Amino acid sequence: AFMPLPGTEIYCKLKEQGLLEQLDYTRITEYRVSFSFGEVTPKKLRFLLQWAFFRFYFRPHIMYRFMKEIKSLHHIRVLGQRFLEVFWR
């Protein structure tokens, strides 16, 4: 997800334009949309994130590799939490 970080050129430009007033740094994770502007809505960004996640991780050879690497119930829980973070939050 796109995240304008303080001190970067894009952050300064967006701040000057008043586009960072809605930015919530407490909600930042790699699976949440914390910022959007222009024609790309947060809903559209969320859809694109889910689509990309699904297209990459649900390929048969990637799924096989993940299943082969699972060594504990804790690992299964972590993978499940990642899945829920992307698709249900």
Rosetta silent file (secondary structure, phi, psi, omega in degrees, C-alpha in Angstrom):
SEQUENCE: AFMPLPGTEIYCKLKEQGLLEQLDYTRITEYRVSFSFGEVTPKKLRFLLQWAFFRFYFRPHIMYRFMKEIKSLHHIRVLGQRFLEVFWR
SCORE:     score description
SCORE:     0.000 S_00000001
   1 L     0.000  148.262  179.164    0.000    0.000    0.000 S_00000001
   2 L   -75.055  131.664  179.553    1.139    3.530   -0.670 S_00000001
   3 L  -139.552  110.210  176.321    2.250    5.377    2.438 S_00000001
   4 L   -73.793  112.940 -176.598    3.624    8.939    2.324 S_00000001
   5 L   -92.488  140.467  178.781    6.301    8.943    5.019 S_00000001
   6 L   -55.558  138.349  179.504    7.350   12.128    6.842 S_00000001
   7 L    95.284  -13.245  179.226   10.518   13.625    5.408 S_00000001
   8 L   -88.732  159.124 -179.448    9.964   12.335    1.886 S_00000001
   9 H   -60.395  -43.977 -178.577    9.377   14.589   -1.094 S_00000001
  10 H   -65.360  -36.219  177.415    5.911   13.186   -1.761 S_00000001
  11 H   -60.708  -47.510 -179.146    4.933   13.702    1.888 S_00000001
  12 H   -61.429  -43.607  179.350    5.922   17.380    1.709 S_00000001
  13 H   -62.864  -46.707 -179.202    4.014   17.914   -1.545 S_00000001
  14 H   -66.200  -36.371  178.588    0.860   16.205   -0.242 S_00000001
  15 H   -65.446  -43.026  177.415    1.057   18.106    3.050 S_00000001
  16 H   -59.519  -34.836 -178.964    1.337   21.426    1.195 S_00000001
  17 L   -83.496   -3.443  179.273   -1.779   20.488   -0.780 S_00000001
  18 L    75.050   22.677 -175.974   -3.651   19.628    2.437 S_00000001
  19 L   -91.855   -1.593 -176.648   -4.140   16.007    1.428 S_00000001
  20 L  -103.708    8.096 -177.910   -2.710   14.418    4.579 S_00000001
  21 L   -64.474  -28.025 -178.778   -5.309   15.643    7.066 S_00000001
  22 L   -90.846   -3.970 -174.997   -7.119   12.277    6.990 S_00000001
  23 L   -69.007  127.176 -178.974   -3.950   10.203    7.359 S_00000001
  24 L  -117.800   99.637 -177.221   -4.020    7.911   10.404 S_00000001
  25 H   -69.734  -16.217  179.552   -0.564    6.524   11.182 S_00000001
  26 H   -74.842  -16.469 -177.739   -1.967    4.330   13.972 S_00000001
  27 H  -101.200   10.310 -174.115   -3.770    2.144   11.408 S_00000001
  28 L   -77.104  121.830  166.349   -0.777    1.460    9.186 S_00000001
  29 L  -143.950  171.048  179.694   -0.053   -2.147    8.278 S_00000001
  30 L   -71.669  -10.263 -177.536    0.943   -3.732    5.021 S_00000001
  31 L  -113.869    8.032  178.549   -2.617   -4.979    4.553 S_00000001
  32 L  -116.300  147.399  173.801   -4.626   -1.832    5.314 S_00000001
  33 L   -89.765  112.112 -177.939   -5.357    1.150    3.156 S_00000001
  34 L  -107.789   -7.670 -178.602   -4.328    4.114    5.272 S_00000001
  35 L  -156.985  139.808  171.803   -4.176    6.761    2.552 S_00000001
  36 L  -154.138  157.063  176.281   -5.677    7.439   -0.859 S_00000001
  37 L  -155.150  167.328  179.949   -6.224   10.455   -3.053 S_00000001
  38 L    73.020 -145.236 -176.526   -7.491   11.390   -6.464 S_00000001
  39 L   -80.509  -11.936 -178.600   -9.761    9.010   -8.298 S_00000001
  40 L   -89.709  108.935 -177.685   -8.529    5.926   -6.456 S_00000001
  41 L   -81.465  160.903  174.637  -10.817    5.414   -3.484 S_00000001
  42 H   -57.040  -36.557  179.155   -9.880    3.437   -0.363 S_00000001
  43 H   -63.331  -42.248  178.563  -12.428    0.825   -1.442 S_00000001
  44 H   -66.363  -42.408  177.709  -10.733    0.452   -4.846 S_00000001
  45 H   -61.791  -40.338  178.895   -7.276    0.229   -3.230 S_00000001
  46 H   -62.010  -44.662  177.838   -8.584   -2.430   -0.841 S_00000001
  47 H   -59.654  -45.345 -179.509   -9.977   -4.408   -3.777 S_00000001
  48 H   -63.867  -38.959  176.465   -6.638   -4.157   -5.629 S_00000001
  49 H   -61.496  -47.886  179.765   -4.740   -5.301   -2.536 S_00000001
  50 H   -63.826  -41.734  179.749   -7.021   -8.319   -2.126 S_00000001
  51 H   -61.428  -47.148 -179.583   -6.849   -9.134   -5.823 S_00000001
  52 H   -63.848  -42.865  178.281   -3.032   -8.998   -5.844 S_00000001
  53 H   -59.530  -48.785 -179.254   -2.791  -11.070   -2.648 S_00000001
  54 H   -62.402  -47.246 -177.645   -5.170  -13.682   -4.048 S_00000001
  55 H   -62.077  -34.833 -179.390   -3.501  -13.802   -7.465 S_00000001
  56 H   -81.507  -54.501 -169.923   -0.063  -14.323   -5.943 S_00000001
  57 H   -78.334  -18.155 -178.258   -0.662  -16.583   -2.942 S_00000001
  58 L  -100.676   22.166  169.883   -3.352  -18.815   -4.423 S_00000001
  59 L   -78.455  142.367 -174.774   -1.260  -20.125   -7.286 S_00000001
  60 H   -53.794  -43.793 -176.836   -0.901  -23.903   -6.921 S_00000001
  61 H   -71.630  -30.217  176.151    2.890  -23.968   -6.551 S_00000001
  62 H   -71.030  -43.819  177.669    2.839  -21.154   -3.977 S_00000001
  63 H   -59.987  -43.371  179.236    0.072  -22.887   -1.994 S_00000001
  64 H   -60.459  -45.036 -179.597    2.060  -26.131   -2.120 S_00000001
  65 H   -61.522  -43.477  177.876    5.193  -24.377   -0.868 S_00000001
  66 H   -62.458  -44.581 -179.207    3.293  -22.798    2.038 S_00000001
  67 H   -63.096  -38.574 -179.100    1.685  -26.110    2.996 S_00000001
  68 H   -68.258  -29.613 -176.445    5.057  -27.855    2.845 S_00000001
  69 H   -88.068   -7.244 -179.877    6.679  -25.266    5.120 S_00000001
  70 L   -68.891  124.847 -176.911    4.086  -25.425    7.892 S_00000001
  71 L  -117.406  -10.339 -176.424    5.791  -26.821   10.977 S_00000001
  72 L  -157.844  166.869  174.363    3.365  -26.043   13.800 S_00000001
  73 H   -64.678  -33.331  177.721   -0.133  -25.002   14.761 S_00000001
  74 H   -60.618  -42.276  178.849    1.265  -21.563   15.559 S_00000001
  75 H   -62.182  -41.437  177.286    2.406  -21.204   11.941 S_00000001
  76 H   -61.433  -42.276 -179.807   -1.090  -22.139   10.733 S_00000001
  77 H   -64.112  -41.579  178.921   -2.565  -19.518   13.061 S_00000001
  78 H   -63.200  -43.756  177.489   -0.184  -16.823   11.774 S_00000001
  79 H   -63.556  -39.907  176.900   -1.075  -17.628    8.162 S_00000001
  80 H   -63.898  -40.839  178.001   -4.773  -17.560    9.061 S_00000001
  81 H   -64.666  -39.522  176.767   -4.395  -14.179   10.742 S_00000001
  82 H   -61.563  -45.095  178.801   -2.638  -12.809    7.659 S_00000001
  83 H   -59.815  -46.834  179.753   -5.470  -14.078    5.464 S_00000001
  84 H   -63.661  -38.271  178.792   -8.094  -12.503    7.754 S_00000001
  85 H   -59.879  -39.244 -178.454   -6.177   -9.214    7.834 S_00000001
  86 H   -76.681  -42.789 -169.607   -6.319   -9.010    4.056 S_00000001
  87 H  -101.386  -16.516 -175.327   -9.873  -10.178    3.433 S_00000001
  88 L  -128.179   10.253  178.302  -11.948   -9.305    6.506 S_00000001
  89 L  -121.010    0.000    0.000  -10.585   -6.144    8.107 S_00000001
